[in-house]
PDB file of C-alpha atoms and ligand atoms in Angstrom:
ATOM      1  CA  MET A  15       1.056   8.795  26.836  1.00 42.00           C
ATOM      2  CA  PRO A  16       1.871   5.095  27.277  1.00 42.00           C
ATOM      3  CA  GLU A  17       3.278   3.828  30.503  1.00 42.00           C
ATOM      4  CA  ALA A  18       6.953   3.016  30.584  1.00 42.00           C
ATOM      5  CA  SER A  19       6.108  -0.642  31.022  1.00 40.00           C
ATOM      6  CA  ASN A  20       4.371  -0.643  27.637  1.00 39.00           C
ATOM      7  CA  LEU A  21       7.524   0.299  25.838  1.00 38.00           C
ATOM      8  CA  VAL A  22      10.321  -1.759  24.435  1.00 37.00           C
ATOM      9  CA  MET A  23      13.588  -0.063  23.804  1.00 40.00           C
ATOM     10  CA  ALA A  24      15.614  -0.483  20.666  1.00 38.00           C
ATOM     11  CA  PRO A  25      19.105  -0.544  22.182  1.00 42.00           C
ATOM     12  CA  ARG A  26      22.213  -0.513  20.024  1.00 47.00           C
ATOM     13  CA  ILE A  27      23.336  -3.837  21.392  1.00 41.00           C
ATOM     14  CA  GLU A  28      20.354  -5.595  19.785  1.00 54.00           C
ATOM     15  CA  SER A  29      20.653  -3.702  16.572  1.00 65.00           C
ATOM     16  CA  GLU A  30      21.172  -6.616  14.147  1.00 67.00           C
ATOM     17  CA  ALA A  31      17.475  -7.336  13.611  1.00 66.00           C
ATOM     18  CA  LEU A  32      16.723  -3.639  13.416  1.00 68.00           C
ATOM     19  CA  LYS A  33      19.455  -3.201  10.835  1.00 70.00           C
ATOM     20  CA  ARG A  34      17.989  -5.942   8.654  1.00 67.00           C
ATOM     21  CA  ARG A  35      14.527  -4.493   9.086  1.00 65.00           C
ATOM     22  CA  ILE A  36      15.659  -1.057   7.988  1.00 66.00           C
ATOM     23  CA  GLU A  37      17.442  -2.601   5.002  1.00 65.00           C
ATOM     24  CA  PHE A  38      14.206  -4.290   4.073  1.00 63.00           C
ATOM     25  CA  TYR A  39      12.257  -1.018   4.237  1.00 61.00           C
ATOM     26  CA  ARG A  40      14.954   0.757   2.292  1.00 62.00           C
ATOM     27  CA  ASP A  41      14.710  -1.910  -0.429  1.00 59.00           C
ATOM     28  CA  LEU A  42      10.999  -1.199  -0.619  1.00 59.00           C
ATOM     29  CA  GLY A  43      11.734   2.467  -1.128  1.00 56.00           C
ATOM     30  CA  ILE A  44      10.305   3.479   2.242  1.00 58.00           C
ATOM     31  CA  LYS A  45      12.042   6.557   3.547  1.00 54.00           C
ATOM     32  CA  THR A  46      10.155   7.150   6.751  1.00 54.00           C
ATOM     33  CA  LEU A  47       9.652   4.734   9.568  1.00 54.00           C
ATOM     34  CA  TRP A  48       6.704   4.926  11.866  1.00 49.00           C
ATOM     35  CA  THR A  49       7.934   4.276  15.347  1.00 46.00           C
ATOM     36  CA  GLY A  50       4.688   4.237  17.222  1.00 42.00           C
ATOM     37  CA  HIS A  51       5.507   6.973  19.659  1.00 37.00           C
ATOM     38  CA  ILE A  52       8.246   9.431  20.318  1.00 33.00           C
ATOM     39  CA  PRO A  53       8.147  10.820  23.847  1.00 35.00           C
ATOM     40  CA  ALA A  54       7.748  14.521  24.395  1.00 37.00           C
ATOM     41  CA  ASP A  55      11.181  14.738  26.015  1.00 37.00           C
ATOM     42  CA  SER A  56      13.002  13.259  23.048  1.00 35.00           C
ATOM     43  CA  GLY A  57      14.495  16.542  21.959  1.00 35.00           C
ATOM     44  CA  PRO A  58      13.650  19.769  20.209  1.00 36.00           C
ATOM     45  CA  SER A  59      12.731  18.016  16.948  1.00 37.00           C
ATOM     46  CA  SER A  60       9.625  16.404  18.405  1.00 36.00           C
ATOM     47  CA  SER A  61       6.988  18.772  17.080  1.00 37.00           C
ATOM     48  CA  PRO A  62       3.461  17.321  17.096  1.00 37.00           C
ATOM     49  CA  GLN A  63       3.639  16.571  13.363  1.00 37.00           C
ATOM     50  CA  LYS A  64       6.901  14.745  13.713  1.00 33.00           C
ATOM     51  CA  GLN A  65       5.804  12.626  16.601  1.00 35.00           C
ATOM     52  CA  GLU A  66       4.805   9.667  14.484  1.00 37.00           C
ATOM     53  CA  THR A  67       7.781   9.455  12.188  1.00 38.00           C
ATOM     54  CA  ALA A  68      11.538   9.129  12.334  1.00 42.00           C
ATOM     55  CA  PRO A  69      12.950  10.344   9.015  1.00 41.00           C
ATOM     56  CA  ILE A  70      15.798   8.530   7.343  1.00 34.00           C
ATOM     57  CA  PRO A  71      17.882  11.048   5.405  1.00 39.00           C
ATOM     58  CA  ASP A  72      18.297  10.303   1.693  1.00 40.00           C
ATOM     59  CA  SER A  73      22.058  10.100   2.095  1.00 40.00           C
ATOM     60  CA  GLU A  74      21.586   7.144   4.395  1.00 34.00           C
ATOM     61  CA  ILE A  75      19.065   5.380   2.208  1.00 29.00           C
ATOM     62  CA  GLN A  76      21.615   5.250  -0.565  1.00 28.00           C
ATOM     63  CA  SER A  77      24.406   3.840   1.640  1.00 29.00           C
ATOM     64  CA  ASP A  78      24.942   0.109   1.258  1.00 29.00           C
ATOM     65  CA  VAL A  79      25.413  -0.821   4.882  1.00 28.00           C
ATOM     66  CA  SER A  80      22.747   0.403   7.223  1.00 27.00           C
ATOM     67  CA  ALA A  81      24.700   0.775  10.459  1.00 24.00           C
ATOM     68  CA  LYS A  82      24.051   4.460   9.857  1.00 27.00           C
ATOM     69  CA  ALA A  83      20.384   3.816   9.329  1.00 27.00           C
ATOM     70  CA  ILE A  84      20.246   2.408  12.834  1.00 26.00           C
ATOM     71  CA  ASP A  85      21.888   5.572  14.051  1.00 27.00           C
ATOM     72  CA  VAL A  86      18.908   7.347  12.565  1.00 26.00           C
ATOM     73  CA  VAL A  87      16.635   5.531  14.887  1.00 32.00           C
ATOM     74  CA  THR A  88      18.911   6.152  17.830  1.00 32.00           C
ATOM     75  CA  GLN A  89      20.374   9.417  16.612  1.00 34.00           C
ATOM     76  CA  ASP A  90      21.884  11.777  19.178  1.00 40.00           C
ATOM     77  CA  GLN A  91      22.164   8.744  21.459  1.00 43.00           C
ATOM     78  CA  ARG A  92      18.406   8.914  21.659  1.00 46.00           C
ATOM     79  CA  ILE A  93      16.623   5.607  22.060  1.00 46.00           C
ATOM     80  CA  VAL A  94      13.317   5.599  20.271  1.00 42.00           C
ATOM     81  CA  PRO A  95      10.721   3.548  22.075  1.00 40.00           C
ATOM     82  CA  ILE A  96       8.353   1.323  20.150  1.00 36.00           C
ATOM     83  CA  GLN A  97       4.962   0.572  21.602  1.00 34.00           C
ATOM     84  CA  VAL A  98       4.480  -3.129  22.213  1.00 34.00           C
ATOM     85  CA  ASN A  99       0.854  -3.124  21.163  1.00 34.00           C
ATOM     86  CA  SER A 100       1.547  -1.516  17.784  1.00 38.00           C
ATOM     87  CA  PRO A 101       4.988  -2.575  16.608  1.00 42.00           C
ATOM     88  CA  LEU A 102       6.403  -1.969  13.185  1.00 44.00           C
ATOM     89  CA  PRO A 103       5.395  -4.736  10.809  1.00 48.00           C
ATOM     90  CA  PRO A 104       8.103  -7.387  11.034  1.00 48.00           C
ATOM     91  CA  MET A 105      10.755  -7.636   8.377  1.00 58.00           C
ATOM     92  CA  LEU A 106       9.336  -9.632   5.496  1.00 68.00           C
ATOM     93  CA  PRO A 107       9.921 -13.171   6.651  1.00 65.00           C
ATOM     94  CA  GLU A 108      10.292 -16.057   4.220  1.00 73.00           C
ATOM     95  CA  ASP A 109       6.974 -17.386   5.411  1.00 87.00           C
ATOM     96  CA  ASP A 110       4.992 -14.145   5.413  1.00 94.00           C
ATOM     97  CA  ASN A 111       1.372 -14.628   4.446  1.00 96.00           C
ATOM     98  CA  LEU A 112      -1.820 -12.628   4.203  1.00 97.00           C
ATOM     99  CA  GLN A 113      -3.165 -13.845   7.515  1.00 96.00           C
ATOM    100  CA  ARG A 114      -0.016 -12.737   9.254  1.00 94.00           C
ATOM    101  CA  ILE A 115      -0.294  -9.288   7.712  1.00 95.00           C
ATOM    102  CA  VAL A 116      -3.881  -9.039   8.957  1.00 97.00           C
ATOM    103  CA  GLN A 117      -2.677 -10.073  12.399  1.00 95.00           C
ATOM    104  CA  ASP A 118       0.106  -7.515  12.358  1.00 94.00           C
ATOM    105  CA  MET A 119      -2.374  -4.814  11.390  1.00 96.00           C
ATOM    106  CA  GLY A 120      -4.646  -5.744  14.245  1.00 97.00           C
ATOM    107  CA  ASP A 121      -7.044  -2.949  15.142  1.00 98.00           C
ATOM    108  CA  CYS A 122      -4.711  -0.561  13.381  1.00 98.00           C
ATOM    109  CA  THR A 123      -4.508   3.121  14.260  1.00 97.00           C
ATOM    110  CA  ARG A 124      -1.033   3.700  12.881  1.00 97.00           C
ATOM    111  CA  CYS A 125      -2.309   6.646  10.885  1.00 97.00           C
ATOM    112  CA  ARG A 126      -5.163   9.099  11.460  1.00 98.00           C
ATOM    113  CA  LEU A 127      -7.536   7.202   9.147  1.00 98.00           C
ATOM    114  CA  GLY A 128      -7.854   4.583  11.867  1.00 98.00           C
ATOM    115  CA  ARG A 129      -9.775   7.038  14.014  1.00 98.00           C
ATOM    116  CA  THR A 130     -12.690   7.536  11.634  1.00 98.00           C
ATOM    117  CA  ARG A 131     -13.114   4.224   9.832  1.00 98.00           C
ATOM    118  CA  GLN A 132     -15.696   1.618  10.643  1.00 98.00           C
ATOM    119  CA  ARG A 133     -13.868  -1.362   9.212  1.00 98.00           C
ATOM    120  CA  ILE A 134     -10.427  -2.108   7.869  1.00 98.00           C
ATOM    121  CA  VAL A 135     -10.718  -3.142   4.228  1.00 98.00           C
ATOM    122  CA  PHE A 136      -7.798  -5.487   3.744  1.00 98.00           C
ATOM    123  CA  GLY A 137      -8.489  -6.980   0.321  1.00 98.00           C
ATOM    124  CA  SER A 138     -10.419  -9.767  -1.340  1.00 98.00           C
ATOM    125  CA  GLY A 139     -10.087 -12.363  -4.048  1.00 98.00           C
ATOM    126  CA  ASN A 140      -7.727 -15.186  -4.846  1.00 98.00           C
ATOM    127  CA  PRO A 141      -4.664 -15.059  -2.574  1.00 97.00           C
ATOM    128  CA  GLU A 142      -2.727 -16.822  -5.320  1.00 98.00           C
ATOM    129  CA  ALA A 143      -3.949 -14.531  -8.074  1.00 98.00           C
ATOM    130  CA  LEU A 144      -1.770 -13.861 -11.076  1.00 98.00           C
ATOM    131  CA  LEU A 145      -3.250 -10.387 -11.283  1.00 98.00           C
ATOM    132  CA  VAL A 146      -3.759  -7.800  -8.525  1.00 98.00           C
ATOM    133  CA  PHE A 147      -5.793  -4.597  -8.793  1.00 99.00           C
ATOM    134  CA  VAL A 148      -4.813  -1.776  -6.449  1.00 98.00           C
ATOM    135  CA  GLY A 149      -7.297   1.036  -5.802  1.00 98.00           C
ATOM    136  CA  GLU A 150      -6.989   4.167  -3.725  1.00 98.00           C
ATOM    137  CA  GLY A 151      -8.910   3.562  -0.518  1.00 98.00           C
ATOM    138  CA  PRO A 152     -12.277   2.331   0.710  1.00 98.00           C
ATOM    139  CA  GLY A 153     -15.406   4.400   0.165  1.00 98.00           C
ATOM    140  CA  ALA A 154     -18.574   4.419   2.292  1.00 98.00           C
ATOM    141  CA  ASP A 155     -19.888   1.018   1.106  1.00 98.00           C
ATOM    142  CA  GLU A 156     -16.504  -0.638   1.531  1.00 98.00           C
ATOM    143  CA  ASP A 157     -16.108   0.884   4.992  1.00 98.00           C
ATOM    144  CA  GLU A 158     -19.461  -0.569   5.977  1.00 98.00           C
ATOM    145  CA  GLN A 159     -18.874  -4.047   4.537  1.00 98.00           C
ATOM    146  CA  GLY A 160     -15.143  -4.424   5.078  1.00 98.00           C
ATOM    147  CA  LEU A 161     -14.650  -5.436   1.443  1.00 98.00           C
ATOM    148  CA  PRO A 162     -12.957  -3.564  -1.399  1.00 98.00           C
ATOM    149  CA  PHE A 163     -14.799  -2.294  -4.466  1.00 98.00           C
ATOM    150  CA  VAL A 164     -18.340  -3.252  -3.544  1.00 98.00           C
ATOM    151  CA  GLY A 165     -19.992   0.130  -4.259  1.00 98.00           C
ATOM    152  CA  ARG A 166     -20.826   1.636  -7.640  1.00 98.00           C
ATOM    153  CA  ALA A 167     -17.205   1.889  -8.756  1.00 98.00           C
ATOM    154  CA  GLY A 168     -16.721  -1.679  -7.617  1.00 98.00           C
ATOM    155  CA  GLN A 169     -19.643  -2.903  -9.667  1.00 98.00           C
ATOM    156  CA  LEU A 170     -18.160  -1.229 -12.715  1.00 98.00           C
ATOM    157  CA  LEU A 171     -14.789  -2.828 -11.988  1.00 98.00           C
ATOM    158  CA  THR A 172     -16.437  -6.255 -11.703  1.00 98.00           C
ATOM    159  CA  GLN A 173     -18.222  -5.742 -15.007  1.00 98.00           C
ATOM    160  CA  MET A 174     -15.049  -4.593 -16.683  1.00 98.00           C
ATOM    161  CA  ILE A 175     -13.072  -7.605 -15.525  1.00 98.00           C
ATOM    162  CA  ASP A 176     -15.812 -10.149 -16.219  1.00 98.00           C
ATOM    163  CA  ASN A 177     -16.975  -8.755 -19.560  1.00 98.00           C
ATOM    164  CA  THR A 178     -13.527  -8.070 -20.974  1.00 98.00           C
ATOM    165  CA  ALA A 179     -12.301 -11.539 -20.048  1.00 98.00           C
ATOM    166  CA  ALA A 180     -15.441 -13.160 -21.460  1.00 98.00           C
ATOM    167  CA  LYS A 181     -15.181 -11.210 -24.685  1.00 98.00           C
ATOM    168  CA  GLU A 182     -11.525 -12.163 -25.038  1.00 98.00           C
ATOM    169  CA  GLY A 183     -12.291 -15.839 -24.404  1.00 98.00           C
ATOM    170  CA  LEU A 184     -10.392 -15.936 -21.108  1.00 98.00           C
ATOM    171  CA  PRO A 185     -11.841 -18.054 -18.285  1.00 97.00           C
ATOM    172  CA  ILE A 186     -11.212 -15.341 -15.695  1.00 97.00           C
ATOM    173  CA  ARG A 187     -13.729 -13.629 -13.453  1.00 98.00           C
ATOM    174  CA  ARG A 188     -13.413 -11.191 -10.572  1.00 98.00           C
ATOM    175  CA  PRO A 189     -12.939 -13.895  -7.871  1.00 98.00           C
ATOM    176  CA  ASP A 190      -9.861 -15.123  -9.761  1.00 98.00           C
ATOM    177  CA  VAL A 191      -7.956 -11.872  -9.264  1.00 98.00           C
ATOM    178  CA  TYR A 192      -7.020 -10.097  -6.022  1.00 98.00           C
ATOM    179  CA  ILE A 193      -8.259  -6.607  -5.206  1.00 98.00           C
ATOM    180  CA  CYS A 194      -7.023  -4.214  -2.538  1.00 98.00           C
ATOM    181  CA  ASN A 195      -6.246  -0.560  -1.893  1.00 98.00           C
ATOM    182  CA  VAL A 196      -3.298   1.630  -1.009  1.00 98.00           C
ATOM    183  CA  VAL A 197      -4.883   2.641   2.312  1.00 98.00           C
ATOM    184  CA  LYS A 198      -7.015   0.152   4.162  1.00 98.00           C
ATOM    185  CA  CYS A 199      -9.254   2.637   5.973  1.00 98.00           C
ATOM    186  CA  ARG A 200     -11.727   5.050   4.456  1.00 98.00           C
ATOM    187  CA  PRO A 201     -10.498   8.632   4.252  1.00 98.00           C
ATOM    188  CA  PRO A 202     -13.180  10.991   5.655  1.00 98.00           C
ATOM    189  CA  ASP A 203     -15.455  12.366   2.919  1.00 98.00           C
ATOM    190  CA  ASN A 204     -13.570  10.197   0.441  1.00 97.00           C
ATOM    191  CA  ARG A 205     -10.691  12.633   0.305  1.00 98.00           C
ATOM    192  CA  THR A 206      -7.438  11.559  -1.314  1.00 98.00           C
ATOM    193  CA  PRO A 207      -5.150   9.838   1.184  1.00 98.00           C
ATOM    194  CA  GLU A 208      -2.328  12.033   2.480  1.00 97.00           C
ATOM    195  CA  ALA A 209       1.265  11.176   1.638  1.00 96.00           C
ATOM    196  CA  ASP A 210       2.064  10.030   5.176  1.00 97.00           C
ATOM    197  CA  GLU A 211      -1.043   7.821   5.300  1.00 97.00           C
ATOM    198  CA  MET A 212      -0.028   6.207   2.027  1.00 97.00           C
ATOM    199  CA  GLU A 213       3.474   5.644   3.255  1.00 95.00           C
ATOM    200  CA  ILE A 214       2.439   4.114   6.562  1.00 96.00           C
ATOM    201  CA  CYS A 215      -0.295   1.892   5.155  1.00 97.00           C
ATOM    202  CA  GLY A 216       1.775   1.237   2.038  1.00 96.00           C
ATOM    203  CA  GLN A 217       3.953  -1.027   4.148  1.00 94.00           C
ATOM    204  CA  PHE A 218       1.028  -3.434   4.380  1.00 96.00           C
ATOM    205  CA  LEU A 219       0.274  -3.123   0.665  1.00 97.00           C
ATOM    206  CA  PHE A 220       3.890  -3.908  -0.172  1.00 95.00           C
ATOM    207  CA  ARG A 221       3.821  -6.996   2.003  1.00 95.00           C
ATOM    208  CA  GLN A 222       0.548  -8.081   0.387  1.00 97.00           C
ATOM    209  CA  LEU A 223       2.080  -7.732  -3.057  1.00 97.00           C
ATOM    210  CA  MET A 224       5.242  -9.556  -2.060  1.00 95.00           C
ATOM    211  CA  VAL A 225       3.234 -12.427  -0.599  1.00 96.00           C
ATOM    212  CA  ILE A 226       0.957 -12.768  -3.633  1.00 97.00           C
ATOM    213  CA  ARG A 227       3.738 -12.055  -6.146  1.00 97.00           C
ATOM    214  CA  PRO A 228       1.345 -11.614  -9.062  1.00 98.00           C
ATOM    215  CA  LYS A 229       2.435 -11.692 -12.674  1.00 98.00           C
ATOM    216  CA  ALA A 230       1.122  -8.144 -13.079  1.00 98.00           C
ATOM    217  CA  ILE A 231      -0.502  -5.332 -11.113  1.00 98.00           C
ATOM    218  CA  VAL A 232      -3.126  -2.863 -12.307  1.00 98.00           C
ATOM    219  CA  ALA A 233      -2.877   0.514 -10.565  1.00 98.00           C
ATOM    220  CA  LEU A 234      -6.357   2.020 -10.598  1.00 98.00           C
ATOM    221  CA  GLY A 235      -6.013   5.781 -10.772  1.00 98.00           C
ATOM    222  CA  GLY A 236      -3.322   8.302  -9.991  1.00 98.00           C
ATOM    223  CA  THR A 237      -3.096   7.595  -6.264  1.00 98.00           C
ATOM    224  CA  ALA A 238      -2.373   3.890  -6.695  1.00 98.00           C
ATOM    225  CA  ALA A 239       0.043   4.653  -9.523  1.00 98.00           C
ATOM    226  CA  LYS A 240       1.870   7.171  -7.334  1.00 97.00           C
ATOM    227  CA  ALA A 241       2.048   4.735  -4.434  1.00 97.00           C
ATOM    228  CA  LEU A 242       3.691   2.062  -6.568  1.00 97.00           C
ATOM    229  CA  LEU A 243       5.664   3.993  -9.156  1.00 96.00           C
ATOM    230  CA  ASP A 244       7.940   6.966  -9.342  1.00 88.00           C
ATOM    231  CA  LEU A 245       5.744   8.646 -11.944  1.00 91.00           C
ATOM    232  CA  LYS A 246       6.700  11.939 -13.467  1.00 90.00           C
ATOM    233  CA  THR A 247       3.401  12.297 -15.313  1.00 94.00           C
ATOM    234  CA  GLY A 248      -0.288  12.130 -14.496  1.00 96.00           C
ATOM    235  CA  ILE A 249      -2.509   9.127 -15.041  1.00 98.00           C
ATOM    236  CA  THR A 250      -3.741  10.342 -18.445  1.00 97.00           C
ATOM    237  CA  LYS A 251      -0.218  10.104 -19.853  1.00 97.00           C
ATOM    238  CA  ALA A 252       0.911   7.100 -17.834  1.00 97.00           C
ATOM    239  CA  ARG A 253      -2.048   4.817 -18.526  1.00 98.00           C
ATOM    240  CA  GLY A 254      -1.767   1.952 -20.932  1.00 97.00           C
ATOM    241  CA  GLN A 255       1.982   1.540 -20.530  1.00 97.00           C
ATOM    242  CA  TRP A 256       4.005  -0.934 -18.539  1.00 97.00           C
ATOM    243  CA  TYR A 257       6.057   0.139 -15.563  1.00 97.00           C
ATOM    244  CA  LYS A 258       7.565  -1.910 -12.761  1.00 96.00           C
ATOM    245  CA  TRP A 259       7.114  -2.148  -9.028  1.00 96.00           C
ATOM    246  CA  ARG A 260      10.236  -4.034  -7.952  1.00 94.00           C
ATOM    247  CA  ASP A 261      10.280  -6.770 -10.613  1.00 93.00           C
ATOM    248  CA  ILE A 262       6.529  -6.924 -11.200  1.00 96.00           C
ATOM    249  CA  PRO A 263       4.989  -5.255 -14.276  1.00 97.00           C
ATOM    250  CA  VAL A 264       2.463  -2.553 -13.402  1.00 98.00           C
ATOM    251  CA  MET A 265      -0.141  -1.072 -15.717  1.00 98.00           C
ATOM    252  CA  PRO A 266      -1.662   2.206 -14.559  1.00 98.00           C
ATOM    253  CA  THR A 267      -5.150   2.937 -15.806  1.00 98.00           C
ATOM    254  CA  TYR A 268      -8.127   5.102 -14.867  1.00 98.00           C
ATOM    255  CA  HIS A 269      -9.945   4.611 -11.602  1.00 98.00           C
ATOM    256  CA  PRO A 270     -13.470   3.204 -12.127  1.00 98.00           C
ATOM    257  CA  SER A 271     -14.988   6.157 -10.186  1.00 97.00           C
ATOM    258  CA  TYR A 272     -13.622   8.460 -12.858  1.00 97.00           C
ATOM    259  CA  LEU A 273     -15.275   6.359 -15.540  1.00 97.00           C
ATOM    260  CA  LEU A 274     -18.672   6.655 -13.883  1.00 96.00           C
ATOM    261  CA  ARG A 275     -18.918  10.297 -14.884  1.00 94.00           C
ATOM    262  CA  PRO A 276     -20.942  10.543 -18.089  1.00 92.00           C
ATOM    263  CA  TYR A 277     -18.460  12.869 -19.812  1.00 93.00           C
ATOM    264  CA  ASN A 278     -15.613  10.374 -19.458  1.00 92.00           C
ATOM    265  CA  GLN A 279     -16.837   7.782 -21.923  1.00 92.00           C
ATOM    266  CA  ASN A 280     -13.692   8.058 -23.991  1.00 95.00           C
ATOM    267  CA  ALA A 281     -11.638   7.218 -20.922  1.00 97.00           C
ATOM    268  CA  LYS A 282     -13.839   4.183 -20.433  1.00 96.00           C
ATOM    269  CA  ARG A 283     -12.910   2.872 -23.863  1.00 96.00           C
ATOM    270  CA  GLU A 284      -9.216   3.458 -23.117  1.00 98.00           C
ATOM    271  CA  CYS A 285      -9.518   1.684 -19.798  1.00 98.00           C
ATOM    272  CA  TRP A 286     -11.065  -1.344 -21.486  1.00 97.00           C
ATOM    273  CA  GLU A 287      -8.145  -1.376 -23.922  1.00 98.00           C
ATOM    274  CA  ASP A 288      -5.692  -1.316 -21.000  1.00 98.00           C
ATOM    275  CA  LEU A 289      -7.501  -4.138 -19.287  1.00 98.00           C
ATOM    276  CA  LYS A 290      -7.494  -6.218 -22.459  1.00 98.00           C
ATOM    277  CA  LYS A 291      -3.745  -5.770 -22.745  1.00 98.00           C
ATOM    278  CA  VAL A 292      -3.202  -6.798 -19.125  1.00 98.00           C
ATOM    279  CA  LEU A 293      -5.505  -9.829 -19.282  1.00 98.00           C
ATOM    280  CA  HIS A 294      -3.747 -11.188 -22.373  1.00 98.00           C
ATOM    281  CA  PHE A 295      -0.330 -10.559 -20.853  1.00 98.00           C
ATOM    282  CA  VAL A 296      -1.231 -12.407 -17.684  1.00 98.00           C
ATOM    283  CA  TYR A 297      -3.477 -15.215 -18.879  1.00 98.00           C
ATOM    284  CA  ASP A 298      -2.472 -16.061 -22.471  1.00 96.00           C
TER     285      ASP A 298
HETATM  286 FE1  SF4 B 614      -3.671   1.470   9.798  1.00 67.68          FE
HETATM  287 FE2  SF4 B 614      -3.702   1.675   7.164  1.00 67.68          FE
HETATM  288 FE3  SF4 B 614      -5.904   2.134   8.537  1.00 67.68          FE
HETATM  289 FE4  SF4 B 614      -3.908   3.864   8.631  1.00 67.68          FE
HETATM  290  S1  SF4 B 614      -5.147   3.345   6.819  1.00 67.68           S
HETATM  291  S2  SF4 B 614      -5.066   3.098  10.357  1.00 67.68           S
HETATM  292  S3  SF4 B 614      -2.130   2.499   8.529  1.00 67.68           S
HETATM  293  S4  SF4 B 614      -4.811   0.166   8.377  1.00 67.68           S
HETATM  294  N1  URA B 615     -12.545   3.140  -4.580  1.00 67.68           N
HETATM  295  C1  URA B 615     -11.353   2.612  -4.250  1.00 67.68           C
HETATM  296  O1  URA B 615     -10.304   3.150  -4.593  1.00 67.68           O
HETATM  297  N2  URA B 615     -11.333   1.491  -3.550  1.00 67.68           N
HETATM  298  C2  URA B 615     -12.440   0.860  -3.164  1.00 67.68           C
HETATM  299  O2  URA B 615     -12.324  -0.171  -2.513  1.00 67.68           O
HETATM  300  C3  URA B 615     -13.682   1.430  -3.533  1.00 67.68           C
HETATM  301  C4  URA B 615     -13.716   2.558  -4.234  1.00 67.68           C
END
């Protein structure tokens, strides 16, 4: 339980910045705000599971002015405290950049994955890349090195990018693109990230993507596709087609880990086709 002196209040009177911030999150499609801490005496709704989130009802997300959205944060006249040492990421400023996102993350423990990771795996590659690959989350090797896609799946991804580009006569290699994940900390036993973990950490991914503003994004596997797109189908059906995250074209394809299994060689061929399509779209 943090001391009272560690808390800043979000009073109604200073609600303008908060209002803009909530509008920004709403634009990103984020429906739940992490508020750092909700005190035990904040009302009957503060069950342990709800302690880390303040839900914004759908009806309010659709409304055009977010005065109501602020009421969500302070609903029932309740003032929700925000911990100074782990504030919400700031509203996307004009001059947001990757370094600032890293700074805002700090030694992040905004979700439970922060408790078991060794290192945060932020991303790597060209910060001005025209193409960004988004994976699911770090594995054991990535957790140890602090870099994305450096294990077996990563080696396959590197080969796929380098060999496909070379074969297609494009002067692109892995360091020319940018690679990151939906969640920045390794899920224990490489389990799939939970929805709340994806939503909380997704705020950093969204900022990363908005800063880089690539010409296209490749979503590697169903988890990345789900994080970026409102998909009604699984990855097998969705792969190879263009979708959009905000105004950026997104191509879902198979995750390289899936392709490492010997019985998925057909999927490997399909994935190479998808990559070819993306590389020509971005670099022709
Ligand atoms: Fe923070 Fe993301 Fe790690 Fe969760 S996964 S602790 S939100 S950096
Ligand atoms: N799998 C992922 O989704 N991301 C990595 O960084 C490594 C393996």
